[in-house]
Coordinates of C-alpha atoms in Angstrom, one line a residue:
Chain A
M1305 CA 22.2 -12.0 -12.7
S1306 CA 25.7 -13.4 -12.6
D1307 CA 25.2 -17.0 -11.5
A1308 CA 24.4 -19.6 -14.1
P1309 CA 20.8 -20.9 -14.1
G1310 CA 21.8 -24.5 -14.2
T1311 CA 23.3 -24.7 -10.8
T1312 CA 20.8 -22.6 -9.0
V1313 CA 17.8 -24.4 -10.5
V1314 CA 19.1 -27.7 -9.3
A1315 CA 20.0 -26.3 -5.9
G1316 CA 16.3 -25.4 -5.6
R1317 CA 14.6 -26.2 -2.4
G1318 CA 17.5 -27.5 -0.5
A1319 CA 19.6 -24.4 -0.9
P1320 CA 21.1 -23.4 2.5
P1321 CA 19.8 -20.1 3.7
A1322 CA 22.4 -17.4 3.1
K1323 CA 23.6 -15.5 6.0
T1324 CA 21.5 -12.4 6.6
A1325 CA 23.6 -9.3 6.9
L1326 CA 22.7 -8.3 10.4
R1327 CA 24.2 -5.0 11.6
P1328 CA 26.0 -5.3 14.9
A1329 CA 24.2 -3.5 17.6
W1330 CA 27.3 -1.7 18.8
P1331 CA 28.6 0.8 17.9
P1332 CA 25.3 2.5 17.0
R1333 CA 24.9 4.2 13.7
P1334 CA 25.1 8.0 13.4
R1335 CA 21.4 8.0 12.9
T1336 CA 20.8 6.6 16.3
Y1337 CA 22.7 9.6 17.8
L1338 CA 20.5 11.9 15.8
W1339 CA 17.4 10.2 17.1
I1340 CA 18.6 10.5 20.7
A1341 CA 19.6 14.1 20.3
G1342 CA 16.2 14.9 18.7
S1343 CA 14.3 13.1 21.4
V1344 CA 16.2 15.0 24.2
L1345 CA 15.5 18.2 22.4
L1346 CA 11.8 17.5 22.1
L1347 CA 11.6 16.5 25.7
A1348 CA 13.4 19.6 26.9
L1349 CA 11.4 22.1 24.8
P1350 CA 8.7 22.8 27.3
F1351 CA 11.3 24.2 29.7
Y1352 CA 12.4 26.8 27.1
L1353 CA 9.5 27.6 24.8
D1354 CA 6.6 29.9 25.7
R1355 CA 3.0 28.8 25.4
F1356 CA 2.6 30.1 21.8
W1357 CA 5.2 27.8 20.4
L1358 CA 4.2 24.9 22.6
Q1359 CA 0.7 25.1 21.2
A1360 CA 2.1 25.5 17.7
G1361 CA 4.1 22.3 18.3
L1362 CA 1.1 20.5 19.7
F1363 CA -0.9 21.4 16.6
A1364 CA 1.9 20.0 14.5
M1365 CA 1.9 16.8 16.6
A1366 CA -1.9 16.4 16.2
A1367 CA -1.6 17.1 12.5
A1368 CA 1.2 14.6 12.2
I1369 CA -0.9 11.9 13.7
G1370 CA -3.7 12.7 11.3
A1371 CA -1.3 13.0 8.4
I1372 CA 0.2 9.5 9.2
G1373 CA -3.4 8.2 9.1
I1374 CA -4.3 9.8 5.7
N1375 CA -0.9 8.8 4.3
M1376 CA -1.7 5.2 5.1
L1377 CA -4.9 5.6 3.1
T1378 CA -3.9 7.9 0.3
G1379 CA -0.2 7.4 0.1
S1380 CA 0.1 3.7 0.8
T1381 CA -3.2 2.3 -0.4
G1382 CA -3.8 4.8 -3.2
Q1383 CA -7.2 5.9 -2.0
L1384 CA -7.9 9.6 -2.3
S1385 CA -9.7 10.9 0.8
M1386 CA -11.1 14.4 0.9
G1387 CA -13.1 13.6 4.0
H1388 CA -10.3 13.4 6.6
A1389 CA -11.6 16.5 8.4
F1390 CA -14.9 14.7 9.0
F1391 CA -13.1 12.0 11.0
L1392 CA -11.1 14.6 12.9
A1393 CA -14.4 16.2 13.8
V1394 CA -15.9 12.9 14.9
G1395 CA -12.9 12.4 17.2
A1396 CA -13.0 15.9 18.6
Y1397 CA -16.7 16.1 19.2
G1398 CA -16.9 12.5 20.2
Y1399 CA -14.5 13.2 23.0
C1400 CA -16.5 16.2 24.1
A1401 CA -19.7 14.3 24.1
F1402 CA -18.3 11.3 26.0
A1403 CA -16.4 13.3 28.5
G1404 CA -18.7 16.3 28.9
D1405 CA -20.7 16.4 32.2
G1406 CA -23.7 18.2 30.8
G1407 CA -22.9 21.4 32.7
D1408 CA -23.1 23.5 29.6
E1409 CA -26.5 22.1 28.7
L1410 CA -25.0 20.1 25.9
T1411 CA -25.2 16.3 25.7
G1412 CA -22.5 14.7 27.8
L1413 CA -22.1 11.2 29.1
G1414 CA -19.7 12.3 31.9
L1415 CA -17.3 9.4 31.3
P1416 CA -13.7 9.5 32.6
T1417 CA -11.8 11.5 30.1
A1418 CA -9.3 8.8 29.3
V1419 CA -12.1 6.4 28.5
A1420 CA -13.8 9.2 26.5
A1421 CA -10.6 9.7 24.4
V1422 CA -10.4 5.9 23.6
L1423 CA -14.1 5.8 22.8
A1424 CA -13.8 8.9 20.6
V1425 CA -11.0 7.1 18.6
A1426 CA -13.2 4.0 18.4
L1427 CA -16.1 6.1 17.2
A1428 CA -14.1 7.6 14.4
G1429 CA -13.0 4.1 13.4
L1430 CA -16.7 3.1 13.5
A1431 CA -17.6 6.0 11.3
G1432 CA -14.9 5.0 8.9
G1433 CA -16.2 1.4 9.1
L1434 CA -19.7 2.6 8.2
F1435 CA -18.3 4.3 5.2
S1436 CA -16.1 1.4 4.3
P1437 CA -18.6 -0.4 2.1
I1438 CA -18.3 2.6 -0.1
A1439 CA -14.6 3.0 0.4
G1440 CA -14.0 -0.6 -0.6
R1441 CA -15.8 -0.2 -3.9
L1442 CA -14.8 3.2 -5.2
R1443 CA -11.3 4.3 -6.1
G1444 CA -9.4 7.3 -7.4
A1445 CA -11.3 10.5 -8.0
Y1446 CA -14.7 8.8 -7.4
L1447 CA -13.7 7.9 -3.8
G1448 CA -12.4 11.5 -3.4
I1449 CA -15.8 12.8 -4.4
A1450 CA -17.7 10.4 -2.2
T1451 CA -15.6 11.4 0.8
L1452 CA -16.2 15.0 -0.1
A1453 CA -19.8 14.3 0.8
L1454 CA -18.7 13.5 4.3
I1455 CA -17.4 17.0 4.8
F1456 CA -20.7 18.5 3.8
I1457 CA -22.7 16.1 5.9
G1458 CA -20.3 16.7 8.8
Q1459 CA -20.6 20.5 8.5
H1460 CA -24.3 20.3 8.4
V1461 CA -24.5 18.2 11.5
L1462 CA -21.9 20.2 13.4
F1463 CA -23.8 23.5 12.8
N1464 CA -27.3 22.1 13.4
A1465 CA -27.2 19.3 15.9
H1466 CA -27.1 22.0 18.6
D1467 CA -27.5 19.7 21.6
L1468 CA -24.6 17.7 20.6
T1469 CA -22.1 20.1 19.1
G1470 CA -23.1 23.5 20.5
G1471 CA -23.8 24.7 17.0
F1472 CA -21.9 27.6 15.5
N1473 CA -20.2 28.5 18.8
G1474 CA -18.9 25.0 19.4
R1475 CA -18.4 23.5 22.8
D1476 CA -15.8 23.5 25.5
V1477 CA -13.4 20.6 25.8
P1478 CA -13.1 18.9 29.2
P1479 CA -9.4 18.7 30.1
L1480 CA -7.8 15.3 30.0
N1481 CA -7.5 13.6 33.3
I1482 CA -5.5 10.3 33.5
L1483 CA -5.7 8.6 36.9
G1484 CA -5.9 11.9 38.7
F1485 CA -3.3 13.7 36.7
R1486 CA -5.0 16.7 35.1
F1487 CA -3.8 18.1 31.8
D1488 CA -5.1 21.5 32.5
D1489 CA -3.8 24.8 33.8
S1490 CA -3.8 23.8 37.5
E1491 CA -0.5 24.8 38.9
L1492 CA 2.4 22.3 38.7
V1493 CA 5.9 23.5 39.0
V1494 CA 8.7 21.4 37.5
A1495 CA 12.3 22.6 37.9
A1496 CA 11.0 26.2 38.6
I1497 CA 8.9 26.2 35.4
P1498 CA 5.2 26.4 35.9
F1499 CA 3.6 23.6 33.9
G1500 CA 0.3 24.6 32.3
S1501 CA -1.9 22.6 30.0
A1502 CA 0.4 23.1 27.0
E1503 CA 3.5 21.8 28.8
K1504 CA 1.7 18.7 30.1
L1505 CA -0.1 18.0 26.8
W1506 CA 3.3 18.4 25.1
Y1507 CA 4.4 15.1 26.7
A1508 CA 1.1 13.4 26.1
G1509 CA 1.3 14.5 22.4
L1510 CA 4.9 13.2 22.1
V1511 CA 3.9 9.8 23.5
L1512 CA 0.9 9.6 21.3
L1513 CA 2.8 10.6 18.2
A1514 CA 5.6 8.2 18.8
G1515 CA 3.2 5.4 19.4
C1516 CA 1.2 6.2 16.3
A1517 CA 4.3 6.5 14.1
L1518 CA 5.8 3.3 15.3
F1519 CA 2.5 1.4 14.9
A1520 CA 2.1 2.8 11.4
R1521 CA 5.6 1.9 10.5
G1522 CA 5.1 -1.6 11.7
V1523 CA 1.9 -1.9 9.6
L1524 CA 3.5 -0.5 6.5
R1525 CA 6.6 -2.6 6.6
G1526 CA 4.8 -5.7 7.5
R1527 CA 2.3 -7.9 5.7
P1528 CA -0.6 -5.4 5.6
G1529 CA 1.6 -2.7 4.2
R1530 CA 2.8 -4.9 1.4
A1531 CA -0.8 -5.7 0.5
M1532 CA -1.8 -2.0 0.7
N1533 CA 1.1 -1.0 -1.6
V1534 CA 0.2 -3.6 -4.2
I1535 CA -3.4 -2.4 -4.2
R1536 CA -2.1 1.1 -4.9
D1537 CA 0.4 0.0 -7.6
H1538 CA -1.3 -3.0 -9.3
R1539 CA -4.8 -3.4 -8.1
I1540 CA -5.5 -6.4 -10.4
A1541 CA -2.3 -8.2 -9.4
A1542 CA -3.2 -7.6 -5.8
G1543 CA -6.3 -9.8 -6.0
V1544 CA -4.4 -12.4 -8.0
M1545 CA -1.7 -12.5 -5.3
G1546 CA -4.4 -13.5 -2.8
V1547 CA -5.1 -10.1 -1.3
P1548 CA -8.8 -9.5 -0.6
V1549 CA -8.7 -6.0 -2.1
A1550 CA -12.1 -4.7 -0.9
R1551 CA -11.4 -5.9 2.7
Y1552 CA -8.0 -4.3 2.7
R1553 CA -9.3 -1.0 1.3
A1554 CA -12.0 -0.9 4.0
A1555 CA -9.4 -1.8 6.7
A1556 CA -7.1 1.0 5.6
F1557 CA -10.0 3.4 5.7
V1558 CA -10.9 2.4 9.2
L1559 CA -7.4 2.6 10.5
S1560 CA -6.9 6.0 8.8
S1561 CA -10.2 7.2 10.4
M1562 CA -9.0 6.1 13.8
Y1563 CA -5.8 8.1 13.4
A1564 CA -7.9 11.1 12.3
G1565 CA -10.1 10.6 15.4
L1566 CA -7.0 10.6 17.7
A1567 CA -5.7 13.7 16.0
G1568 CA -9.1 15.3 16.5
V1569 CA -9.1 14.5 20.2
L1570 CA -5.6 15.9 20.7
L1571 CA -6.5 19.1 18.7
A1572 CA -9.6 19.5 20.8
L1573 CA -7.5 19.2 24.0
V1574 CA -5.1 21.8 22.7
F1575 CA -7.7 24.2 21.5
Q1576 CA -9.8 23.7 24.6
R1577 CA -12.8 24.5 22.4
T1578 CA -14.1 22.8 19.3
V1579 CA -15.8 24.9 16.6
P1580 CA -17.4 23.5 13.5
D1581 CA -15.7 26.0 11.1
Y1582 CA -12.4 24.4 11.6
F1583 CA -13.4 21.0 10.3
G1584 CA -14.2 22.1 6.8
M1585 CA -12.9 21.5 3.3
V1586 CA -9.8 23.5 3.9
L1587 CA -8.6 21.2 6.7
S1588 CA -9.0 18.2 4.5
L1589 CA -7.0 19.9 1.7
E1590 CA -4.3 20.8 4.2
Y1591 CA -3.9 17.2 5.2
L1592 CA -3.5 16.2 1.5
A1593 CA -1.0 19.0 1.2
M1594 CA 0.9 17.6 4.2
I1595 CA 1.4 14.2 2.7
V1596 CA 2.2 15.4 -0.8
I1597 CA 4.8 17.9 0.6
G1598 CA 6.2 15.4 3.1
G1599 CA 6.2 12.3 1.0
L1600 CA 3.4 10.0 0.0
G1601 CA 3.4 6.6 1.7
S1602 CA 6.0 7.4 4.3
V1603 CA 5.4 7.8 8.0
A1604 CA 8.4 10.2 8.4
G1605 CA 7.1 12.1 5.4
A1606 CA 3.7 12.6 6.9
V1607 CA 5.3 14.0 10.1
V1608 CA 7.6 16.3 8.2
G1609 CA 4.7 17.5 6.0
A1610 CA 2.5 18.0 9.0
A1611 CA 5.1 20.1 10.7
F1612 CA 5.7 22.2 7.6
V1613 CA 2.0 22.9 6.9
S1614 CA 0.9 23.5 10.4
L1615 CA 3.9 25.4 11.7
L1616 CA 4.2 27.7 8.6
P1617 CA 1.1 29.9 9.5
Q1618 CA 2.3 30.1 13.1
V1619 CA 5.8 31.3 12.1
L1620 CA 4.3 33.8 9.7
T1621 CA 1.9 35.1 12.3
R1622 CA 4.7 35.4 14.9
Y1623 CA 7.1 37.2 12.6
S1624 CA 4.6 39.0 10.4
D1625 CA 6.0 42.4 11.3
A1626 CA 9.5 41.4 10.2
L1627 CA 8.4 39.8 6.9
P1628 CA 7.7 41.8 3.7
L1629 CA 4.2 41.4 2.2
V1630 CA 2.7 39.8 5.3
A1631 CA 0.5 42.1 7.4
E1632 CA -1.3 41.7 10.7
S1633 CA -4.7 40.1 10.3
G1634 CA -7.4 42.7 9.4
T1635 CA -5.0 45.4 8.2
G1636 CA -5.7 45.0 4.5
G1637 CA -2.5 43.2 3.5
V1638 CA -1.9 39.6 3.1
A1639 CA -2.8 37.9 6.4
P1640 CA -0.4 35.3 7.8
G1641 CA -2.8 32.5 7.3
E1642 CA -3.4 33.5 3.7
A1643 CA 0.3 33.9 3.1
A1644 CA 0.9 30.5 4.5
R1645 CA -1.6 29.0 2.2
Y1646 CA 0.0 30.6 -0.8
L1647 CA 3.4 29.3 0.4
Y1648 CA 2.3 25.8 0.8
G1649 CA 0.3 25.9 -2.3
A1650 CA 3.5 26.8 -4.0
A1651 CA 5.3 24.1 -2.0
V1652 CA 2.9 21.5 -3.3
V1653 CA 3.5 22.5 -6.9
A1654 CA 7.3 22.7 -6.3
V1655 CA 7.4 19.2 -4.7
V1656 CA 5.3 17.6 -7.4
L1657 CA 7.5 19.1 -10.1
F1658 CA 10.9 18.8 -8.6
L1659 CA 10.8 16.5 -5.7
P1660 CA 8.4 13.6 -6.4
G1661 CA 8.5 11.6 -3.2
G1662 CA 8.3 14.7 -1.0
L1663 CA 10.6 16.4 1.4
I1664 CA 11.5 13.2 3.0
R1665 CA 13.3 12.2 -0.2
L1666 CA 15.9 14.9 0.7
V1667 CA 16.8 12.9 3.8
T1668 CA 16.6 9.4 2.4
R1669 CA 18.2 10.1 -0.9
R1670 CA 21.7 9.8 0.5
T1671 CA 20.9 6.5 2.3
A1672 CA 18.9 4.9 -0.5
P1673 CA 20.5 2.0 -2.2
P1674 CA 22.4 3.2 -5.3
K1675 CA 20.9 2.6 -8.7
H1676 CA 23.0 0.5 -10.9
P1677 CA 23.9 2.7 -13.8
D1678 CA 25.6 -0.2 -15.7
K1679 CA 22.3 -2.0 -15.9
P1680 CA 19.7 -0.1 -18.0
T1681 CA 16.1 -0.6 -17.1
P1682 CA 14.1 -0.7 -20.3
G1683 CA 10.4 -1.0 -20.0
T1684 CA 10.3 0.2 -16.4
P1685 CA 6.6 1.0 -16.0
G1686 CA 5.6 4.4 -14.5
P1687 CA 3.3 4.5 -11.5
S1688 CA 0.3 4.5 -13.8
G1689 CA 1.4 1.5 -15.9
E1690 CA -1.1 -0.7 -14.2
E1691 CA -3.3 -1.8 -17.0
R1692 CA -3.1 -1.1 -20.7
Chain B
M310 CA 3.1 -30.6 -1.2
T311 CA -0.4 -31.9 -1.6
A312 CA -1.5 -33.7 -4.7
V313 CA -1.6 -31.3 -7.7
P314 CA -5.2 -31.2 -9.1
A315 CA -6.0 -31.3 -12.8
L316 CA -7.3 -28.2 -14.5
E317 CA -10.4 -28.8 -16.6
V318 CA -11.7 -26.0 -18.9
T319 CA -15.0 -26.8 -20.6
G320 CA -17.1 -24.6 -22.9
L321 CA -15.5 -21.4 -21.7
T322 CA -17.1 -18.4 -23.3
V323 CA -16.3 -14.7 -22.5
R324 CA -18.0 -11.8 -24.1
F325 CA -17.3 -8.1 -24.0
A326 CA -20.2 -6.0 -25.1
G327 CA -21.0 -8.0 -28.2
L328 CA -17.4 -9.2 -28.9
T329 CA -16.9 -12.8 -28.2
A330 CA -13.4 -13.0 -26.9
L331 CA -13.5 -16.7 -26.0
D332 CA -15.9 -19.1 -27.7
A333 CA -16.6 -22.4 -26.1
V334 CA -13.0 -23.2 -25.4
D335 CA -12.1 -26.6 -23.9
F336 CA -8.8 -27.9 -22.7
R337 CA -7.4 -30.0 -19.9
V338 CA -4.1 -29.7 -18.1
A339 CA -3.0 -33.0 -16.5
P340 CA -1.4 -32.7 -13.1
G341 CA 2.3 -31.8 -13.3
T342 CA 2.4 -31.0 -17.0
V343 CA 3.2 -27.9 -18.9
H344 CA 0.4 -26.8 -21.2
A345 CA 0.9 -24.0 -23.7
V346 CA -1.9 -21.7 -25.0
I347 CA -0.8 -20.1 -28.2
G348 CA -2.3 -18.1 -31.0
P349 CA -2.0 -14.9 -33.0
N350 CA -2.4 -11.6 -31.3
G351 CA -6.0 -11.1 -30.1
A352 CA -6.7 -14.8 -30.1
G353 CA -8.0 -14.6 -26.5
K354 CA -5.0 -16.0 -24.7
S355 CA -4.8 -13.3 -22.1
T356 CA -8.5 -13.3 -21.7
C357 CA -8.3 -16.9 -21.0
F358 CA -5.8 -16.3 -18.2
N359 CA -7.9 -13.5 -16.8
V360 CA -10.8 -15.9 -16.5
L361 CA -8.6 -18.6 -14.9
S362 CA -7.4 -16.1 -12.3
G363 CA -10.8 -14.5 -11.7
V364 CA -10.1 -11.1 -13.1
Y365 CA -12.8 -11.5 -15.8
R366 CA -16.1 -13.3 -15.4
A367 CA -17.0 -16.0 -17.9
A368 CA -20.3 -15.7 -19.7
S369 CA -20.7 -19.5 -19.6
G370 CA -18.6 -22.6 -19.3
S371 CA -16.7 -24.0 -16.4
V372 CA -13.2 -24.0 -15.1
R373 CA -12.5 -26.7 -12.6
L374 CA -9.4 -27.2 -10.5
G375 CA -9.7 -30.6 -9.0
D376 CA -13.1 -30.5 -7.3
E377 CA -13.3 -26.7 -7.1
E378 CA -15.2 -24.6 -9.6
L379 CA -13.2 -21.4 -10.3
T380 CA -15.6 -19.4 -12.4
G381 CA -17.5 -16.9 -10.2
L382 CA -14.8 -16.8 -7.5
P383 CA -13.1 -13.5 -6.8
P384 CA -9.3 -13.5 -7.6
H385 CA -8.2 -13.8 -4.0
R386 CA -10.2 -16.9 -3.4
I387 CA -8.8 -18.5 -6.5
A388 CA -5.3 -17.6 -5.3
A389 CA -6.1 -19.2 -2.0
L390 CA -6.8 -22.5 -3.9
G391 CA -3.2 -22.4 -5.1
V392 CA -3.4 -20.7 -8.5
A393 CA -0.6 -18.2 -9.1
R394 CA 0.0 -16.1 -12.2
T395 CA 2.4 -13.7 -13.8
F396 CA 1.4 -10.8 -16.0
Q397 CA 2.3 -10.0 -19.6
N398 CA 3.2 -6.5 -18.6
L399 CA 5.0 -6.4 -15.4
A400 CA 3.0 -6.0 -12.3
L401 CA 5.9 -5.4 -10.0
P402 CA 6.1 -2.3 -7.9
P403 CA 9.3 -0.6 -9.1
T404 CA 10.3 1.0 -5.8
A405 CA 9.7 -2.0 -3.5
T406 CA 12.7 -4.3 -3.0
V407 CA 12.6 -7.7 -4.7
A408 CA 12.4 -9.3 -1.2
D409 CA 9.3 -7.3 -0.4
S410 CA 7.7 -8.1 -3.7
L411 CA 8.4 -11.8 -3.1
L412 CA 7.1 -11.6 0.4
L413 CA 3.8 -10.3 -1.0
G414 CA 3.6 -13.7 -2.7
R415 CA 3.5 -15.2 0.8
H416 CA 0.4 -13.2 1.6
R417 CA -2.0 -16.2 1.4
L418 CA 0.4 -18.3 3.5
T419 CA 0.8 -15.8 6.3
R420 CA -1.6 -14.5 8.9
T421 CA -0.2 -11.2 10.4
G422 CA -2.9 -8.6 10.5
F423 CA -2.8 -4.9 11.2
V424 CA -2.6 -5.1 15.0
A425 CA 0.1 -7.8 15.0
A426 CA 2.1 -5.9 12.4
G427 CA 1.7 -2.6 14.1
L428 CA 2.6 -3.8 17.5
R429 CA 5.4 -6.1 16.2
L430 CA 4.0 -9.0 18.1
P431 CA 6.5 -11.9 18.4
S432 CA 4.2 -14.0 16.3
A433 CA 4.4 -11.4 13.5
L434 CA 8.2 -11.2 13.7
R435 CA 8.6 -15.0 13.8
E436 CA 6.4 -15.4 10.8
E437 CA 8.2 -12.7 8.9
R438 CA 11.6 -14.3 9.6
R439 CA 10.5 -17.7 8.5
H440 CA 9.0 -16.5 5.3
R441 CA 11.9 -14.3 4.5
E442 CA 14.0 -17.4 4.6
R443 CA 11.8 -19.2 2.1
V444 CA 11.7 -16.1 -0.1
R445 CA 15.5 -16.2 -0.2
E446 CA 15.5 -19.9 -1.2
I447 CA 13.0 -19.2 -4.0
A448 CA 15.0 -16.1 -5.2
Q449 CA 18.1 -18.3 -5.4
F450 CA 16.1 -20.9 -7.2
V451 CA 15.4 -18.4 -10.0
G452 CA 18.9 -16.9 -9.8
L453 CA 17.9 -13.6 -8.1
G454 CA 19.6 -14.5 -4.8
D455 CA 21.8 -11.4 -4.8
A456 CA 19.1 -9.0 -6.0
L457 CA 16.8 -9.4 -3.0
D458 CA 17.6 -6.0 -1.4
R459 CA 17.5 -4.0 -4.6
P460 CA 14.4 -2.1 -5.8
A461 CA 12.7 -4.2 -8.5
G462 CA 12.7 -1.3 -10.8
S463 CA 16.5 -1.1 -10.9
L464 CA 16.8 -4.6 -12.3
P465 CA 17.1 -5.3 -16.0
Y466 CA 13.8 -6.2 -17.7
G467 CA 14.5 -9.9 -17.9
A468 CA 15.3 -10.0 -14.2
Q469 CA 12.1 -8.2 -13.4
K470 CA 10.1 -10.8 -15.2
L471 CA 12.0 -13.5 -13.3
A472 CA 11.2 -11.7 -10.1
E473 CA 7.6 -11.8 -11.0
L474 CA 7.9 -15.5 -11.7
A475 CA 9.6 -15.9 -8.3
R476 CA 6.8 -14.0 -6.6
A477 CA 4.3 -16.4 -8.2
L478 CA 6.4 -19.3 -7.0
C479 CA 6.3 -17.8 -3.5
M480 CA 2.6 -18.5 -3.4
E481 CA 3.6 -22.2 -3.4
P482 CA 1.0 -22.8 -6.2
S483 CA -0.3 -26.0 -7.5
L484 CA -1.2 -24.3 -10.8
L485 CA 1.1 -21.7 -12.3
L486 CA -0.1 -19.4 -15.0
L487 CA 2.7 -17.7 -17.0
D488 CA 1.6 -14.9 -19.4
E489 CA 4.4 -14.5 -21.9
P490 CA 7.2 -15.2 -19.5
V491 CA 10.0 -14.6 -22.1
A492 CA 8.4 -11.7 -24.0
G493 CA 10.8 -8.8 -24.5
M494 CA 13.8 -10.7 -23.3
T495 CA 17.3 -11.0 -24.8
A496 CA 18.3 -14.5 -26.1
D497 CA 20.3 -15.1 -23.0
E498 CA 17.5 -14.1 -20.7
R499 CA 15.1 -16.4 -22.6
R500 CA 17.4 -19.3 -22.1
R501 CA 17.7 -18.6 -18.4
T502 CA 14.0 -18.2 -17.9
A503 CA 13.2 -21.4 -19.9
A504 CA 15.7 -23.2 -17.7
V505 CA 13.9 -21.9 -14.6
I506 CA 10.5 -23.0 -15.9
A507 CA 11.8 -26.4 -16.7
G508 CA 13.3 -26.5 -13.3
V509 CA 10.0 -25.6 -11.7
R510 CA 8.3 -28.4 -13.7
D511 CA 10.9 -31.0 -12.8
S512 CA 11.5 -30.2 -9.1
L513 CA 8.1 -28.9 -7.9
G514 CA 5.9 -31.1 -10.0
I515 CA 3.2 -28.4 -10.4
S516 CA 1.0 -27.8 -13.4
I517 CA 2.0 -24.9 -15.6
V518 CA -0.1 -23.1 -18.2
L519 CA 2.0 -21.0 -20.5
V520 CA 0.9 -18.3 -22.9
E521 CA 3.9 -17.6 -25.2
H522 CA 4.7 -16.4 -28.7
D523 CA 8.2 -17.8 -28.7
M524 CA 7.7 -21.1 -30.4
G525 CA 11.1 -22.3 -29.5
V526 CA 10.3 -22.0 -25.8
V527 CA 6.8 -23.5 -26.3
M528 CA 8.1 -26.5 -28.3
R529 CA 10.8 -27.1 -25.7
L530 CA 8.7 -26.8 -22.6
A531 CA 5.1 -27.8 -23.4
D532 CA 3.7 -31.3 -23.1
T533 CA 0.5 -30.2 -24.7
V534 CA -0.6 -27.2 -26.7
T535 CA -3.9 -25.5 -27.3
V536 CA -4.1 -23.1 -30.3
L537 CA -6.6 -20.3 -30.2
D538 CA -7.6 -18.1 -33.0
F539 CA -10.3 -15.4 -32.7
G540 CA -11.4 -16.9 -29.4
R541 CA -11.9 -20.4 -30.8
R542 CA -9.9 -23.5 -30.3
I543 CA -8.4 -24.5 -33.6
A544 CA -6.0 -27.2 -32.5
D545 CA -5.1 -29.1 -29.4
G546 CA -2.4 -31.8 -28.9
T547 CA 1.3 -32.4 -28.6
P548 CA 3.6 -29.7 -29.9
A549 CA 4.7 -31.7 -32.8
A550 CA 1.1 -32.5 -33.9
V551 CA 0.0 -28.9 -33.5
Q552 CA 3.0 -27.6 -35.4
N553 CA 2.0 -29.4 -38.5
D554 CA -1.8 -28.8 -38.2
P555 CA -2.9 -27.0 -41.4
A556 CA -5.4 -24.8 -39.4
V557 CA -2.6 -23.6 -37.2
V558 CA -0.4 -22.8 -40.1
R559 CA -3.2 -20.9 -41.7
A560 CA -3.9 -18.9 -38.6
Y561 CA -0.3 -17.8 -38.2
L562 CA 0.8 -17.3 -41.8
G563 CA -2.3 -16.8 -43.8
E564 CA -3.9 -19.0 -46.5
D565 CA -1.0 -19.7 -48.8
A566 CA 1.9 -20.2 -46.4
E567 CA 3.6 -23.4 -46.0
E568 CA 5.6 -23.4 -42.7
P569 CA 5.1 -21.7 -39.4
S570 CA 8.0 -19.7 -38.2

């Protein structure tokens, strides 16, 4: 606010475009080195970690994909969804149904597994699309409650549509097979390390996660993301700015469902068996915990939160004997799963109180543009200052 | 820019559960002029804006922009016809940068969808670059050229209101609705904002409807003025004529007063 209005107003339309501050491509920023080091580390991990940790990591990757999806919906568009587990289930069971060959007396179309995976994601998107007339009209807690219904419907179907889901016992997941490369335990030795399903899926998971994260980032930083954010922050202004609010709400819901579907497919492949119990309320709440802990509205935050929430129980399980107050499952003490839930429950409270913006804020705080302390900001509205 | 259409409001009535917020209000905004809607608190000025931009539904009456009937259209369709507005209380996301907020104003003029944005298709990148350039021009026009990369919430209040005005301008509107554009500003900020609005009128030639309490700004900018009181139009005409209208003086200052402030 330093330049005089008189000159700038007259300059108006013919003003020359100022030079955009483009960063030279070389030398790369320290951040680039961090990314390279991190990628190399992730790529090398299967050569060093045992199956337990690889599976834990794969859960985290699947959870991260799902969390990115729900973060686009809840974090970026401001629509509370408690039904994310339902769409994960659609993805997981959809994959089984499309890929299954009917050998276990359950419905199976026997499609190539890669096609089945794509179809399962599309099916989850379709399920989200069917729900989107509701999602486009409800908001806040009301949408949360409506999506809650999906969980109960989903659970009912999963337990009772025996031919499709295998009922209480669930069904086996056909291993992924892309152009003859099988992601199962068939022997494959790479650099003297036997590669089983976990090792192979690790790379598939990394590729999928990277692709999903980049796509989400592009969406959120581009035109759709700006529209989604204004729907969250100022719904009325969104319409006035020309954003078709209901259509964008529905689209965010569909996209988020497709991410959930893909997470479901990956989870099924890692588990190698899908059981209905897993896709309940608790899973939905875990996903909400992930994005709150990691950082609402941020792709990196979703990944960090997903890693935190899904790795914590595994860490506690593995080291339960070394930790105070955590006992082996079934011995009367606090089981690792429970302890993990207490911990991330506490983490949610701590983040909401002390770190609004999530764990990711710890990383970005240093790089964020500095606030200008010389210019006070009277009347800065809070996040709820939408309408009086 | 295509020809700016006239805005024609006839018999506009809005009711909220028994309360008549607007009662058969008429006014006309000639193309390229600044029209002020003034009145005491609760007179129905903001309600009027909310109907013009499609946020509220009218009970009866009509709002025509050129050949288009606006009543009954959802807000985004009205925006698509070239109607932009600012809000009395800021509707600017505090954490988004000014540039991003202004780019949102380009929403109706851009096409990039989810897939193109997610995959960063060349078309999406090209569009983004082109519109960022225009956003920069508009930011310079209102005097926010060097604030583009700062979060909107970190700007002083007056600059935030200007950013919202810039966002509305980014929609390349033919009709601009400004809801109390200088409310809460310091004297200096008022002057700057009034200069910007005058600049918009002079260089863009679009119609502006202005709701404002600051009579100095209204008298300086407006070509015509409509005065509302309790939802009814009590005066309409040039600023000078309205200023001396006894009904207006009564509405503002009560029965026995002599001069409006």
